[in-house]
CSV table of C-alpha atoms in Angstrom, one decimal:
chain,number,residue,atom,x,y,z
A,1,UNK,CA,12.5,21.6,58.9
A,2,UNK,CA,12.8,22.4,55.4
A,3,UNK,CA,16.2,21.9,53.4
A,4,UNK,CA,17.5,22.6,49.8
A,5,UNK,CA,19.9,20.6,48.1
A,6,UNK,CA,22.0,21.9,45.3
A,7,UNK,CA,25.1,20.0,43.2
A,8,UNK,CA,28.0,20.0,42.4
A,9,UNK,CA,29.5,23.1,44.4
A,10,UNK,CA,31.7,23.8,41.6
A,11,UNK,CA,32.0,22.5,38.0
A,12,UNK,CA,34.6,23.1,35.4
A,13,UNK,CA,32.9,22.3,31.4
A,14,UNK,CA,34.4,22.6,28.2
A,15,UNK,CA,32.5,24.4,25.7
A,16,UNK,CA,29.8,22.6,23.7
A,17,UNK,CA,29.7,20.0,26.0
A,18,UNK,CA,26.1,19.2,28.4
A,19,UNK,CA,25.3,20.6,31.6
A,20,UNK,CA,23.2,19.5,34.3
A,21,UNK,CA,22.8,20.8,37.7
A,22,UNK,CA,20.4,19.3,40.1
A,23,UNK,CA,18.6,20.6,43.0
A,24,UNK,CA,16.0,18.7,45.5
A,25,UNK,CA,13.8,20.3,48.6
A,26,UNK,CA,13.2,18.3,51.4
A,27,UNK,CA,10.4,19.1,54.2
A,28,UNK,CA,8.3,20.9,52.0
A,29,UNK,CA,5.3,20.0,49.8
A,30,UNK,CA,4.4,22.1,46.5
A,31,UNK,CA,7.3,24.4,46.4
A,32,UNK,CA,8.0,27.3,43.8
A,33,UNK,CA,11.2,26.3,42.7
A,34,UNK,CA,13.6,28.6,40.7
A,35,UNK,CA,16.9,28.6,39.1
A,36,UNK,CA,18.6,32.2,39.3
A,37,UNK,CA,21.9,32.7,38.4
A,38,UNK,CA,24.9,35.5,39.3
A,39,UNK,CA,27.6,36.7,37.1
A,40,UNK,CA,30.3,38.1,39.0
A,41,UNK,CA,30.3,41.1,40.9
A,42,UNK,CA,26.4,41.4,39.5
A,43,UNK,CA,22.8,40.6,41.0
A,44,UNK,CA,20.7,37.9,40.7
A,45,UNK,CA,18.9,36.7,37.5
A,46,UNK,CA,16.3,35.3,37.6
A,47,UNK,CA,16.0,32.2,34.5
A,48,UNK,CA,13.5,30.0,35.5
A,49,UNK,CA,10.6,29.2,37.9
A,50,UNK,CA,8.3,26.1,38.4
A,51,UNK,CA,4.9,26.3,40.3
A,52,UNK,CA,4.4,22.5,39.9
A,53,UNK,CA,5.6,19.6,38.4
A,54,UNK,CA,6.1,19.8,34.6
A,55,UNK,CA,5.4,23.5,34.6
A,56,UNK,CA,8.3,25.8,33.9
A,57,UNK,CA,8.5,29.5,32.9
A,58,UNK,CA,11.5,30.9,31.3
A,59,UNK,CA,12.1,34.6,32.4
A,60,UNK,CA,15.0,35.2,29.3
A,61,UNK,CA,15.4,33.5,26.2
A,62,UNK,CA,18.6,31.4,26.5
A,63,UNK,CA,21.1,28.5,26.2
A,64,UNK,CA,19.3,26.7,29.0
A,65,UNK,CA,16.4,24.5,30.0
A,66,UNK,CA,14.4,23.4,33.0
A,67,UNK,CA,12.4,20.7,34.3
A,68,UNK,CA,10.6,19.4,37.1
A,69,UNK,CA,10.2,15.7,36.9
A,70,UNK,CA,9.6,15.5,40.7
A,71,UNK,CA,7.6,17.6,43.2
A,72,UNK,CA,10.7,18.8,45.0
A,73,UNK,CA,13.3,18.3,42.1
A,74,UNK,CA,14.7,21.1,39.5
A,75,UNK,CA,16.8,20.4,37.1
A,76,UNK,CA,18.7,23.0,35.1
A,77,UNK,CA,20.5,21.6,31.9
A,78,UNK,CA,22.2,22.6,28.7
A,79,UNK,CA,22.9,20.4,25.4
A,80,UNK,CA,25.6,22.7,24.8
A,81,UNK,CA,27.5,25.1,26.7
A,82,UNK,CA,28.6,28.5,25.8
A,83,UNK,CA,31.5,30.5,27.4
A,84,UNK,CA,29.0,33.1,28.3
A,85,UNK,CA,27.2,30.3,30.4
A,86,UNK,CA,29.4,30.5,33.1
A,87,UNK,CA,28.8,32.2,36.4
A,88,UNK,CA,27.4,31.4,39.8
A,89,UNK,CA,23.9,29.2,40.0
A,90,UNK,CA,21.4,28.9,42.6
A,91,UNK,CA,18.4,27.1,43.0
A,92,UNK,CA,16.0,28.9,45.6
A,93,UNK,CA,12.3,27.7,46.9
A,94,UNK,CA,9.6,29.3,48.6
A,95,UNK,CA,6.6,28.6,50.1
A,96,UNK,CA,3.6,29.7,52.2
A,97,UNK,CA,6.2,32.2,53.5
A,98,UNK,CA,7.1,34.9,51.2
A,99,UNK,CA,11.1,34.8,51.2
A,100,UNK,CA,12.8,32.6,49.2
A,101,UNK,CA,15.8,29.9,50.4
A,102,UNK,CA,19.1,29.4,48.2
A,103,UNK,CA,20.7,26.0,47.9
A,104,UNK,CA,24.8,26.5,48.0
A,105,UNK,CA,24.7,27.4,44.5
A,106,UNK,CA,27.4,26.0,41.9
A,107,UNK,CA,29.7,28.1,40.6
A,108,UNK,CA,30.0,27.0,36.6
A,109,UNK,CA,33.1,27.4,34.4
A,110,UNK,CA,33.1,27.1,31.3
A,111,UNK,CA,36.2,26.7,29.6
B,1,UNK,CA,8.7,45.3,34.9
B,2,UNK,CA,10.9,46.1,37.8
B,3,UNK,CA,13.8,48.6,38.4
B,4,UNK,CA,15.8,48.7,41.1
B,5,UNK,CA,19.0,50.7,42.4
B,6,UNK,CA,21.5,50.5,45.3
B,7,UNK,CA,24.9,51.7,45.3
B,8,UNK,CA,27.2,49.9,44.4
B,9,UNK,CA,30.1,49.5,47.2
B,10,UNK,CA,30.4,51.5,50.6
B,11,UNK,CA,33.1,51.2,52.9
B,12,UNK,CA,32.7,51.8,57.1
B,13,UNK,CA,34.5,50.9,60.3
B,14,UNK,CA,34.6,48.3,62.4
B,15,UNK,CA,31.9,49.4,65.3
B,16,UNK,CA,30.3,52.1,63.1
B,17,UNK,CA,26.7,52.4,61.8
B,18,UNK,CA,26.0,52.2,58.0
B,19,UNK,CA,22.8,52.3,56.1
B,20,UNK,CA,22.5,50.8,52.7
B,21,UNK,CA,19.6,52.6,50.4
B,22,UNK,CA,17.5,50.5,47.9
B,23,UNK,CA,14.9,52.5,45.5
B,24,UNK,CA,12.9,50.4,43.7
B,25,UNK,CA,9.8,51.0,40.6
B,26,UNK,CA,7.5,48.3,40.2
B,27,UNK,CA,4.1,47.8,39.5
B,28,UNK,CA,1.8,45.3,42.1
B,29,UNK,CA,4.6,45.9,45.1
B,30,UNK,CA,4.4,43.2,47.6
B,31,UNK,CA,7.3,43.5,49.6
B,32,UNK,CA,10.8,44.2,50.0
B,33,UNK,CA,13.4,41.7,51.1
B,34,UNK,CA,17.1,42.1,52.3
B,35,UNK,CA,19.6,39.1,51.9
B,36,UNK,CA,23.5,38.9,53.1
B,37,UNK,CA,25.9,36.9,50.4
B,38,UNK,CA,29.4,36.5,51.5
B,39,UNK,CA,31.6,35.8,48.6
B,40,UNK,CA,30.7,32.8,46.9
B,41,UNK,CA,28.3,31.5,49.3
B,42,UNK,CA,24.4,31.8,49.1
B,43,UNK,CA,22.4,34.8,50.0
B,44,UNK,CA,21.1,34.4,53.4
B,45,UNK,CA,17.5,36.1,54.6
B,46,UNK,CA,18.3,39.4,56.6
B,47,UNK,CA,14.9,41.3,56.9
B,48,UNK,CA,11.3,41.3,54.9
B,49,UNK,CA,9.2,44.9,55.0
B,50,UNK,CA,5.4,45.1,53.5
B,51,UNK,CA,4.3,47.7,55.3
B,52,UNK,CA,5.7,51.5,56.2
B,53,UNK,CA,8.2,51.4,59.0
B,54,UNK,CA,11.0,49.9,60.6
B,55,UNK,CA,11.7,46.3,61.3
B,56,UNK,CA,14.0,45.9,64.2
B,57,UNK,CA,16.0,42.8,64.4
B,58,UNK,CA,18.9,42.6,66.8
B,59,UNK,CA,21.7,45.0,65.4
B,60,UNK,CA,19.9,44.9,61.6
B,61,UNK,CA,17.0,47.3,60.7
B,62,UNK,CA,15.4,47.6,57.5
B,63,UNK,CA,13.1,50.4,56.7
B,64,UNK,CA,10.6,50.6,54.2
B,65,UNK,CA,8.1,53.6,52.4
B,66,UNK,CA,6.0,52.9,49.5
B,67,UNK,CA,5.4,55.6,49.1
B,68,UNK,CA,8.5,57.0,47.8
B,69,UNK,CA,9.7,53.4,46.6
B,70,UNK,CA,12.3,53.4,49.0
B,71,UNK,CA,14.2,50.9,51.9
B,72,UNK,CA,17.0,51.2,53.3
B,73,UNK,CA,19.1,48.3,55.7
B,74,UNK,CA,21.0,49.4,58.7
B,75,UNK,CA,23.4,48.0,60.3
B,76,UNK,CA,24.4,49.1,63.9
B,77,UNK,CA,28.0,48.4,65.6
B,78,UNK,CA,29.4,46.8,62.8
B,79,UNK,CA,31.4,43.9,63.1
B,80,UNK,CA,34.0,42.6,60.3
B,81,UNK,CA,32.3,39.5,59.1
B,82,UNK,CA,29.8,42.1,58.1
B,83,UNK,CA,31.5,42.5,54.9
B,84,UNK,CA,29.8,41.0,52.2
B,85,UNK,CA,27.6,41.9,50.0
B,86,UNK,CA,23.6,43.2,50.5
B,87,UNK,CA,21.2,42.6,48.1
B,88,UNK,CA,18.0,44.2,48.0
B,89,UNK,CA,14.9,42.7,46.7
B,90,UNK,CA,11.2,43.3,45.4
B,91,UNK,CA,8.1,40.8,45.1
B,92,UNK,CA,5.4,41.9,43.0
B,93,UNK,CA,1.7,40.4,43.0
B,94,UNK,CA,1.7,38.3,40.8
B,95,UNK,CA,-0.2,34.5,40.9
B,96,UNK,CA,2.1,32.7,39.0
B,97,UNK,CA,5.6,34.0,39.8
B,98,UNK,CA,5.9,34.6,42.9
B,99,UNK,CA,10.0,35.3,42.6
B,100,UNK,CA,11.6,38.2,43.9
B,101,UNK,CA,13.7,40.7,42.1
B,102,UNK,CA,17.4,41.3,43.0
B,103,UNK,CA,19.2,44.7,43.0
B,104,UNK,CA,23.1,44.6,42.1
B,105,UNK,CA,23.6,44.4,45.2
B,106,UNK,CA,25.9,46.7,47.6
B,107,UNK,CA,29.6,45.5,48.2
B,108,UNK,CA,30.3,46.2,51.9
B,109,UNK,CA,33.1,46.3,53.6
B,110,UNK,CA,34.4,46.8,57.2
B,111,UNK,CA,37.5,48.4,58.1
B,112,UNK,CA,39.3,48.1,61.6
């Protein structure tokens, strides 16, 4: 069966320092990967999606970056983090099935 | 691009029905989801509709017209680990992307 695996669970930054939040797929080949992310009390945003390795699309212009180095890895990272930054992240895949499945997510402060 | 609206919080009682609306505009529809997120934990898969109707599945139903761009979830005797929050979301047809859409998102919650 397939699995996602998202960390840390919670992370506490101080402003302008770098961020990096990994997530990894197991059971799967070829996922579409995506980072979303969810202020509080708000839907999901959607910030990036991969459909392969090395390709990443960036749905908003922002303080944030994406890569794929790996088949089932996404990483999510920042050089330098802005108090707006903060809010809940979660790393979703989806397959030949047409729902998406969420990691734990990470809830970021940014302090 | 997309647009989509559900209310924002509704309250029921314990044992109660309750239906939770979603209208949506997109272009290149190809379906509708339903997740559950309890407070800050993941959203969880709750129902998927493509086609007009009703999806049955145990005390959730999630009804769909394309119609009108228009679902709606509900939930029969509710329980109160049914408060949490629902989010409604689209997929449109598109090659690349593939990603879904989130609503707000409804705040739920169960009363005794």
């Amino acid at each position: 069966s397939q699995t996602i695996h998202q960390w840390p669970a919670t992370l506490v930054q101080p402003v302008g320092s770098p961020l990096s939040l990994e997530c990894t797929v197991e059971g799967t080949s070829n996922p579409n990967l995506y980072w979303y992310r969810q202020a509080a009390g708000r839907g999901l945003q959607l910030l990036f999606y991969s459909v392969g390795i090395g390709q990443i699309s960036s749905e908003v212009p922002q303080n944030l970056s994406a890569s794929r180095p790996q088949d089932r890895q996404f990483i999510l990272s920042s050089k330098k983090l802005l108090l707006s930054d903060s809010g809940f992240y979660l790393c979703a895949w989806s397959g030949g099935e047409r729902r998406a499945f969420f990691g734990q997510g990470t809830r970021l402060t940014v302090v | 691009g997309q647009n989509i609206d559900q209310p924002t919080e509704m309250t029921a009682t314990e044992g109660a029905i309750v239906q939770i609306n979603c209208t949506y505009q997109t272009s290149g529809f190809n379906g509708l989801f339903w997740y559950q997120q309890h407070a800050g934990e993941a959203p969880t898969f709750l129902s998927y509709n493509v086609l007009d109707g009703l999806e049955e599945k145990g005390r959730f139903s999630s009804f769909l017209s394309r119609s009108k761009g228009y679902s709606y979830l509900l939930l029969k005797e509710l329980q109160m680990k049914d408060s949490a929050s629902y989010l409604c979301a689209v997929r449109v047809m598109d090659t690349g992307r593939r990603a879904l859409t989130f609503g707000s998102g409804t705040r739920l919650q169960v009363q005794p």
